[in-house]
PDB file of C-alpha atoms in Angstrom:
ATOM      1  CA  THR A   1      -8.085 -16.991   6.632  1.00 43.00           C
ATOM      2  CA  VAL A   2      -8.640 -13.302   5.939  1.00 47.00           C
ATOM      3  CA  ASP A   3      -9.082 -11.318   9.139  1.00 49.00           C
ATOM      4  CA  LEU A   4     -10.311  -7.892   8.065  1.00 51.00           C
ATOM      5  CA  LEU A   5     -11.571  -5.050  10.214  1.00 51.00           C
ATOM      6  CA  ASP A   6     -13.960  -3.100   8.001  1.00 53.00           C
ATOM      7  CA  TRP A   7     -13.608   0.663   8.355  1.00 51.00           C
ATOM      8  CA  ASN A   8     -16.110   1.608   5.649  1.00 51.00           C
ATOM      9  CA  SER A   9     -18.022   3.809   8.051  1.00 50.00           C
ATOM     10  CA  LEU A  10     -15.034   6.145   8.408  1.00 55.00           C
ATOM     11  CA  PHE A  11     -16.387   7.874   5.316  1.00 56.00           C
ATOM     12  CA  ASP A  12     -19.851   8.286   6.813  1.00 58.00           C
ATOM     13  CA  SER A  13     -19.990  11.795   8.277  1.00 57.00           C
ATOM     14  CA  ARG A  14     -22.831  10.760  10.609  1.00 57.00           C
ATOM     15  CA  THR A  15     -20.685   8.176  12.393  1.00 60.00           C
ATOM     16  CA  LYS A  16     -18.459   8.988  15.344  1.00 63.00           C
ATOM     17  CA  LEU A  17     -14.974   7.911  14.318  1.00 61.00           C
ATOM     18  CA  SER A  18     -14.172   6.145  17.575  1.00 59.00           C
ATOM     19  CA  ARG A  19     -17.048   3.704  16.990  1.00 62.00           C
ATOM     20  CA  PRO A  20     -15.622   1.671  14.063  1.00 62.00           C
ATOM     21  CA  LEU A  21     -12.066   1.693  15.505  1.00 66.00           C
ATOM     22  CA  LEU A  22     -12.413  -1.562  17.426  1.00 69.00           C
ATOM     23  CA  ILE A  23      -9.793  -4.212  18.186  1.00 70.00           C
ATOM     24  CA  PRO A  24     -10.170  -7.690  19.726  1.00 74.00           C
ATOM     25  CA  ASN A  25      -9.177  -8.158  23.357  1.00 76.00           C
ATOM     26  CA  ARG A  26      -6.811 -11.159  23.233  1.00 73.00           C
ATOM     27  CA  LYS A  27      -7.953 -12.480  26.618  1.00 81.00           C
ATOM     28  CA  THR A  28     -11.722 -12.178  26.233  1.00 84.00           C
ATOM     29  CA  GLY A  29     -12.004 -12.287  22.431  1.00 79.00           C
ATOM     30  CA  GLN A  30     -14.446  -9.371  22.573  1.00 80.00           C
ATOM     31  CA  LEU A  31     -14.144  -6.251  20.439  1.00 77.00           C
ATOM     32  CA  GLU A  32     -13.183  -3.157  22.397  1.00 74.00           C
ATOM     33  CA  PRO A  33     -12.697   0.492  21.378  1.00 70.00           C
ATOM     34  CA  LEU A  34      -9.151   1.263  20.274  1.00 66.00           C
ATOM     35  CA  LEU A  35      -9.591   4.667  21.883  1.00 62.00           C
ATOM     36  CA  SER A  36     -12.078   5.361  24.662  1.00 62.00           C
ATOM     37  CA  CYS A  37     -13.290   8.353  22.645  1.00 65.00           C
ATOM     38  CA  PHE A  38     -12.066  11.057  20.313  1.00 70.00           C
ATOM     39  CA  SER A  39     -12.255  14.622  21.501  1.00 79.00           C
ATOM     40  CA  LYS A  40     -14.286  16.999  19.324  1.00 82.00           C
ATOM     41  CA  GLU A  41     -11.041  18.417  17.936  1.00 87.00           C
ATOM     42  CA  GLU A  42      -9.704  14.917  17.123  1.00 81.00           C
ATOM     43  CA  GLU A  43     -12.966  14.061  15.353  1.00 78.00           C
ATOM     44  CA  LEU A  44     -12.620  17.238  13.277  1.00 84.00           C
ATOM     45  CA  GLN A  45      -8.944  16.554  12.502  1.00 86.00           C
ATOM     46  CA  MET A  46      -9.739  13.056  11.261  1.00 81.00           C
ATOM     47  CA  LYS A  47     -12.661  14.236   9.162  1.00 83.00           C
ATOM     48  CA  ARG A  48     -10.445  16.898   7.597  1.00 88.00           C
ATOM     49  CA  VAL A  49      -7.962  14.165   6.612  1.00 87.00           C
ATOM     50  CA  LEU A  50     -10.800  12.222   4.959  1.00 86.00           C
ATOM     51  CA  GLN A  51     -12.058  15.345   3.189  1.00 89.00           C
ATOM     52  CA  ARG A  52      -8.570  16.087   1.824  1.00 91.00           C
ATOM     53  CA  MET A  53      -8.230  12.506   0.569  1.00 91.00           C
ATOM     54  CA  ASP A  54     -11.602  12.888  -1.135  1.00 92.00           C
ATOM     55  CA  VAL A  55     -10.664  16.204  -2.780  1.00 93.00           C
ATOM     56  CA  LEU A  56      -7.320  14.850  -4.008  1.00 94.00           C
ATOM     57  CA  ALA A  57      -8.850  11.644  -5.352  1.00 94.00           C
ATOM     58  CA  LYS A  58     -11.577  13.525  -7.234  1.00 94.00           C
ATOM     59  CA  ARG A  59      -8.991  15.887  -8.738  1.00 95.00           C
ATOM     60  CA  ALA A  60      -6.800  12.957  -9.803  1.00 95.00           C
ATOM     61  CA  MET A  61      -9.806  11.336 -11.453  1.00 93.00           C
ATOM     62  CA  GLU A  62     -10.697  14.564 -13.297  1.00 93.00           C
ATOM     63  CA  LYS A  63      -7.123  14.903 -14.578  1.00 94.00           C
ATOM     64  CA  GLY A  64      -6.705  11.208 -15.391  1.00 91.00           C
ATOM     65  CA  VAL A  65      -3.561  10.886 -13.275  1.00 94.00           C
ATOM     66  CA  ARG A  66      -2.509   8.430 -10.571  1.00 95.00           C
ATOM     67  CA  LEU A  67      -2.586   9.423  -6.911  1.00 96.00           C
ATOM     68  CA  MET A  68       0.085   7.543  -4.944  1.00 95.00           C
ATOM     69  CA  VAL A  69      -0.212   7.461  -1.173  1.00 95.00           C
ATOM     70  CA  ASP A  70       3.239   7.125   0.367  1.00 94.00           C
ATOM     71  CA  ALA A  71       4.202   4.802   3.220  1.00 94.00           C
ATOM     72  CA  GLU A  72       5.533   5.749   6.628  1.00 93.00           C
ATOM     73  CA  GLN A  73       6.810   3.874   9.698  1.00 91.00           C
ATOM     74  CA  SER A  74       5.171   0.512  10.432  1.00 89.00           C
ATOM     75  CA  TYR A  75       3.491   1.866  13.580  1.00 85.00           C
ATOM     76  CA  PHE A  76       1.608   4.501  11.506  1.00 84.00           C
ATOM     77  CA  GLN A  77       1.153   2.468   8.358  1.00 88.00           C
ATOM     78  CA  PRO A  78      -1.941   0.367   9.206  1.00 84.00           C
ATOM     79  CA  ALA A  79      -4.061   3.514   9.529  1.00 83.00           C
ATOM     80  CA  ILE A  80      -2.628   5.006   6.318  1.00 89.00           C
ATOM     81  CA  SER A  81      -3.211   1.752   4.431  1.00 91.00           C
ATOM     82  CA  ARG A  82      -6.803   1.440   5.646  1.00 86.00           C
ATOM     83  CA  LEU A  83      -7.615   4.987   4.553  1.00 89.00           C
ATOM     84  CA  THR A  84      -5.994   4.297   1.185  1.00 93.00           C
ATOM     85  CA  VAL A  85      -7.890   1.040   0.672  1.00 92.00           C
ATOM     86  CA  GLU A  86     -11.178   2.798   1.483  1.00 89.00           C
ATOM     87  CA  THR A  87     -10.290   5.447  -1.113  1.00 93.00           C
ATOM     88  CA  GLN A  88      -9.436   2.712  -3.639  1.00 94.00           C
ATOM     89  CA  ARG A  89     -12.817   1.109  -3.026  1.00 92.00           C
ATOM     90  CA  ARG A  90     -14.537   4.320  -4.043  1.00 92.00           C
ATOM     91  CA  PHE A  91     -12.336   5.607  -6.867  1.00 95.00           C
ATOM     92  CA  ASN A  92     -10.756   2.507  -8.460  1.00 96.00           C
ATOM     93  CA  ARG A  93     -13.989   1.094  -9.850  1.00 94.00           C
ATOM     94  CA  SER A  94     -13.181   1.474 -13.551  1.00 93.00           C
ATOM     95  CA  GLN A  95      -9.422   2.159 -13.467  1.00 93.00           C
ATOM     96  CA  PRO A  96      -6.571   2.313 -10.932  1.00 94.00           C
ATOM     97  CA  ILE A  97      -6.463   5.948  -9.801  1.00 95.00           C
ATOM     98  CA  ILE A  98      -5.346   5.420  -6.175  1.00 96.00           C
ATOM     99  CA  TYR A  99      -2.125   3.500  -5.429  1.00 97.00           C
ATOM    100  CA  ASN A 100      -1.139   2.116  -2.024  1.00 97.00           C
ATOM    101  CA  THR A 101       2.563   1.774  -1.112  1.00 97.00           C
ATOM    102  CA  TYR A 102       4.041  -1.448   0.286  1.00 97.00           C
ATOM    103  CA  GLN A 103       7.501  -1.446   1.874  1.00 96.00           C
ATOM    104  CA  CYS A 104       9.232  -4.717   1.064  1.00 96.00           C
ATOM    105  CA  TYR A 105      11.786  -4.544   3.868  1.00 96.00           C
ATOM    106  CA  LEU A 106       8.886  -5.402   6.192  1.00 96.00           C
ATOM    107  CA  LYS A 107       8.399  -9.075   7.056  1.00 95.00           C
ATOM    108  CA  GLU A 108       4.618  -8.651   6.601  1.00 94.00           C
ATOM    109  CA  ALA A 109       4.780  -6.931   3.191  1.00 95.00           C
ATOM    110  CA  TYR A 110       3.636  -9.942   1.146  1.00 96.00           C
ATOM    111  CA  ASN A 111       0.829 -10.845   3.568  1.00 94.00           C
ATOM    112  CA  ASN A 112      -0.430  -7.254   3.729  1.00 94.00           C
ATOM    113  CA  MET A 113      -0.395  -6.830  -0.040  1.00 95.00           C
ATOM    114  CA  THR A 114      -2.042 -10.164  -0.890  1.00 95.00           C
ATOM    115  CA  VAL A 115      -4.883  -9.514   1.590  1.00 93.00           C
ATOM    116  CA  ASP A 116      -5.598  -6.213  -0.189  1.00 94.00           C
ATOM    117  CA  VAL A 117      -5.423  -7.876  -3.622  1.00 95.00           C
ATOM    118  CA  GLU A 118      -7.921 -10.494  -2.438  1.00 94.00           C
ATOM    119  CA  LEU A 119     -10.221  -7.741  -1.185  1.00 93.00           C
ATOM    120  CA  SER A 120     -10.047  -6.000  -4.579  1.00 95.00           C
ATOM    121  CA  ARG A 121     -10.969  -9.280  -6.309  1.00 93.00           C
ATOM    122  CA  ARG A 122     -13.960  -9.885  -4.072  1.00 93.00           C
ATOM    123  CA  GLU A 123     -15.276  -6.342  -4.397  1.00 93.00           C
ATOM    124  CA  GLY A 124     -14.420  -5.832  -8.077  1.00 94.00           C
ATOM    125  CA  TRP A 125     -12.194  -2.756  -7.948  1.00 96.00           C
ATOM    126  CA  HIS A 126      -8.771  -2.151  -9.525  1.00 96.00           C
ATOM    127  CA  PHE A 127      -5.748  -2.802  -7.308  1.00 96.00           C
ATOM    128  CA  GLY A 128      -2.943  -0.236  -7.613  1.00 96.00           C
ATOM    129  CA  THR A 129       0.375  -0.448  -5.804  1.00 97.00           C
ATOM    130  CA  LYS A 130       3.734   1.245  -5.593  1.00 97.00           C
ATOM    131  CA  LEU A 131       6.441  -1.157  -4.413  1.00 97.00           C
ATOM    132  CA  VAL A 132       9.438   0.229  -2.523  1.00 96.00           C
ATOM    133  CA  ARG A 133      12.142  -1.368  -0.440  1.00 95.00           C
ATOM    134  CA  GLY A 134      11.764   0.975   2.571  1.00 93.00           C
ATOM    135  CA  ALA A 135      13.377   3.936   4.284  1.00 91.00           C
ATOM    136  CA  TYR A 136      13.135   3.689   8.082  1.00 92.00           C
ATOM    137  CA  MET A 137      15.206   0.611   8.946  1.00 91.00           C
ATOM    138  CA  GLU A 138      17.329   2.087  11.758  1.00 92.00           C
ATOM    139  CA  GLN A 139      14.363   3.861  13.327  1.00 92.00           C
ATOM    140  CA  GLU A 140      12.193   0.730  13.158  1.00 92.00           C
ATOM    141  CA  ARG A 141      14.839  -1.503  14.726  1.00 93.00           C
ATOM    142  CA  GLU A 142      15.693   0.973  17.459  1.00 93.00           C
ATOM    143  CA  ARG A 143      12.033   1.365  18.449  1.00 92.00           C
ATOM    144  CA  ALA A 144      11.440  -2.409  18.420  1.00 92.00           C
ATOM    145  CA  ALA A 145      14.443  -2.934  20.718  1.00 93.00           C
ATOM    146  CA  GLN A 146      13.349  -0.153  23.093  1.00 92.00           C
ATOM    147  CA  MET A 147       9.758  -1.369  23.335  1.00 90.00           C
ATOM    148  CA  GLY A 148      10.509  -5.091  23.344  1.00 90.00           C
ATOM    149  CA  TYR A 149       8.624  -6.290  20.267  1.00 89.00           C
ATOM    150  CA  GLU A 150       9.890  -8.297  17.277  1.00 91.00           C
ATOM    151  CA  ASP A 151      11.916  -6.376  14.721  1.00 93.00           C
ATOM    152  CA  PRO A 152       9.483  -5.866  11.778  1.00 94.00           C
ATOM    153  CA  ILE A 153      12.313  -5.539   9.224  1.00 95.00           C
ATOM    154  CA  ASN A 154      13.762  -8.393   7.169  1.00 95.00           C
ATOM    155  CA  PRO A 155      17.121  -9.564   8.577  1.00 94.00           C
ATOM    156  CA  ASN A 156      19.230  -8.598   5.547  1.00 95.00           C
ATOM    157  CA  TYR A 157      19.198  -6.978   2.109  1.00 94.00           C
ATOM    158  CA  GLU A 158      18.937 -10.324   0.317  1.00 95.00           C
ATOM    159  CA  LYS A 159      15.705 -11.148   2.166  1.00 96.00           C
ATOM    160  CA  THR A 160      14.326  -7.722   1.249  1.00 95.00           C
ATOM    161  CA  ASN A 161      15.198  -8.346  -2.412  1.00 95.00           C
ATOM    162  CA  GLU A 162      13.411 -11.696  -2.241  1.00 96.00           C
ATOM    163  CA  MET A 163      10.370 -10.036  -0.693  1.00 97.00           C
ATOM    164  CA  TYR A 164      10.343  -7.278  -3.331  1.00 97.00           C
ATOM    165  CA  HIS A 165      10.494  -9.746  -6.229  1.00 97.00           C
ATOM    166  CA  ARG A 166       7.910 -12.024  -4.589  1.00 97.00           C
ATOM    167  CA  CYS A 167       5.439  -9.130  -4.193  1.00 97.00           C
ATOM    168  CA  LEU A 168       6.191  -7.827  -7.676  1.00 97.00           C
ATOM    169  CA  ASP A 169       5.744 -11.230  -9.305  1.00 97.00           C
ATOM    170  CA  TYR A 170       2.407 -11.680  -7.530  1.00 97.00           C
ATOM    171  CA  VAL A 171       1.096  -8.374  -8.912  1.00 97.00           C
ATOM    172  CA  LEU A 172       2.403  -9.127 -12.419  1.00 97.00           C
ATOM    173  CA  GLU A 173       0.600 -12.480 -12.354  1.00 96.00           C
ATOM    174  CA  GLU A 174      -2.553 -10.667 -11.206  1.00 96.00           C
ATOM    175  CA  ILE A 175      -2.195  -8.241 -14.132  1.00 96.00           C
ATOM    176  CA  LYS A 176      -1.903 -11.161 -16.559  1.00 94.00           C
ATOM    177  CA  HIS A 177      -4.917 -13.032 -15.206  1.00 91.00           C
ATOM    178  CA  SER A 178      -7.368 -10.256 -14.291  1.00 87.00           C
ATOM    179  CA  ARG A 179      -6.074  -7.040 -15.950  1.00 83.00           C
ATOM    180  CA  LYS A 180      -7.471  -5.262 -12.869  1.00 92.00           C
ATOM    181  CA  ALA A 181      -4.141  -4.502 -11.202  1.00 95.00           C
ATOM    182  CA  SER A 182      -1.323  -2.011 -11.817  1.00 96.00           C
ATOM    183  CA  VAL A 183       2.097  -1.513 -10.282  1.00 97.00           C
ATOM    184  CA  MET A 184       4.759   1.157 -10.036  1.00 96.00           C
ATOM    185  CA  VAL A 185       8.201  -0.414  -9.647  1.00 96.00           C
ATOM    186  CA  ALA A 186       9.853   2.279  -7.505  1.00 95.00           C
ATOM    187  CA  SER A 187      13.424   1.042  -7.540  1.00 92.00           C
ATOM    188  CA  HIS A 188      16.954   2.069  -8.493  1.00 92.00           C
ATOM    189  CA  ASN A 189      18.029  -1.577  -8.457  1.00 91.00           C
ATOM    190  CA  GLU A 190      19.172  -2.732 -11.901  1.00 91.00           C
ATOM    191  CA  ASP A 191      18.422  -6.399 -11.168  1.00 93.00           C
ATOM    192  CA  THR A 192      14.857  -5.514 -10.173  1.00 94.00           C
ATOM    193  CA  VAL A 193      14.321  -3.492 -13.361  1.00 94.00           C
ATOM    194  CA  LYS A 194      15.658  -6.368 -15.489  1.00 94.00           C
ATOM    195  CA  PHE A 195      13.544  -8.866 -13.525  1.00 95.00           C
ATOM    196  CA  THR A 196      10.424  -6.772 -14.202  1.00 95.00           C
ATOM    197  CA  LEU A 197      11.113  -6.456 -17.929  1.00 94.00           C
ATOM    198  CA  ARG A 198      11.799 -10.185 -18.251  1.00 95.00           C
ATOM    199  CA  ARG A 199       8.601 -11.144 -16.404  1.00 96.00           C
ATOM    200  CA  MET A 200       6.571  -8.662 -18.480  1.00 95.00           C
ATOM    201  CA  MET A 201       7.814 -10.365 -21.641  1.00 95.00           C
ATOM    202  CA  GLU A 202       7.109 -13.847 -20.256  1.00 96.00           C
ATOM    203  CA  LEU A 203       3.587 -12.877 -19.164  1.00 95.00           C
ATOM    204  CA  GLY A 204       2.722 -10.924 -22.309  1.00 95.00           C
ATOM    205  CA  ILE A 205       2.386  -7.546 -20.544  1.00 94.00           C
ATOM    206  CA  HIS A 206       3.239  -4.770 -23.031  1.00 93.00           C
ATOM    207  CA  PRO A 207       4.303  -1.228 -22.011  1.00 91.00           C
ATOM    208  CA  SER A 208       1.370   0.126 -24.038  1.00 90.00           C
ATOM    209  CA  ASP A 209      -0.997  -1.702 -21.645  1.00 91.00           C
ATOM    210  CA  LYS A 210      -0.008   0.938 -19.051  1.00 92.00           C
ATOM    211  CA  LYS A 211      -0.244  -1.619 -16.246  1.00 94.00           C
ATOM    212  CA  VAL A 212       3.419  -1.349 -15.206  1.00 95.00           C
ATOM    213  CA  CYS A 213       5.361   1.860 -14.682  1.00 94.00           C
ATOM    214  CA  PHE A 214       8.728   2.666 -13.103  1.00 93.00           C
ATOM    215  CA  GLY A 215       9.694   5.322 -10.579  1.00 92.00           C
ATOM    216  CA  GLN A 216      13.173   6.680  -9.891  1.00 89.00           C
ATOM    217  CA  LEU A 217      14.428   9.841  -8.241  1.00 88.00           C
ATOM    218  CA  LEU A 218      15.472  12.563 -10.683  1.00 87.00           C
ATOM    219  CA  GLY A 219      19.228  12.348 -11.345  1.00 87.00           C
ATOM    220  CA  MET A 220      19.708   9.104  -9.393  1.00 89.00           C
ATOM    221  CA  CYS A 221      20.796   6.088 -11.489  1.00 85.00           C
ATOM    222  CA  ASP A 222      20.362   7.834 -14.844  1.00 87.00           C
ATOM    223  CA  GLN A 223      22.190   4.865 -16.383  1.00 87.00           C
ATOM    224  CA  ILE A 224      19.030   2.842 -15.593  1.00 87.00           C
ATOM    225  CA  THR A 225      16.388   5.519 -16.140  1.00 87.00           C
ATOM    226  CA  PHE A 226      17.411   6.637 -19.660  1.00 87.00           C
ATOM    227  CA  PRO A 227      17.655   3.150 -21.260  1.00 86.00           C
ATOM    228  CA  LEU A 228      14.382   2.251 -19.528  1.00 85.00           C
ATOM    229  CA  GLY A 229      12.680   5.317 -21.006  1.00 84.00           C
ATOM    230  CA  GLU A 230      13.934   4.361 -24.461  1.00 84.00           C
TER     231      GLU A 230
END
């Protein structure tokens, strides 16, 4: 079952932004506004965000470079991901220009990513992703404890590694079968880099295909970065 709230109309300047932001009421099952209404200033702020995304995406397309939208805390991320997916729908028609980021320390990482891959298949655009492990573990856990909801983070590092490799393998298989997916492996983990290279060889994905790239911070783990570059 794919339960998708379609926010296409966010990009329609004639639509009030509060109108498509609906969520189901769990008791009644009816859709209700997420916010009673946006103020005029909030409407303008949101439209400026959309305009900036549009300008950046068009510039990236002109220059033939990838535009990677970073991930934030889980309680902001759904909005960021939806905006990114809408941008992918528009700009990833012939090649993957826009990349969405998935944080693999989240329990929902695989589910979130595979839903977006399925959407890209159905609509015929190129799926682009940057896979990271995640950066806000303490903050996420502290907030979950304070507010009384389930900790969204995997229980340990091993589970996060499993999640990362599961997500990565899924995208690599998608690259092999459809050629309409691309991934940045943003990791300083040597095992993950070796896992990626091994799976690329097994699946017949060549570096010259430009479907897989790697991301590491400058000066961090040069012992991985330099051999990888060679």
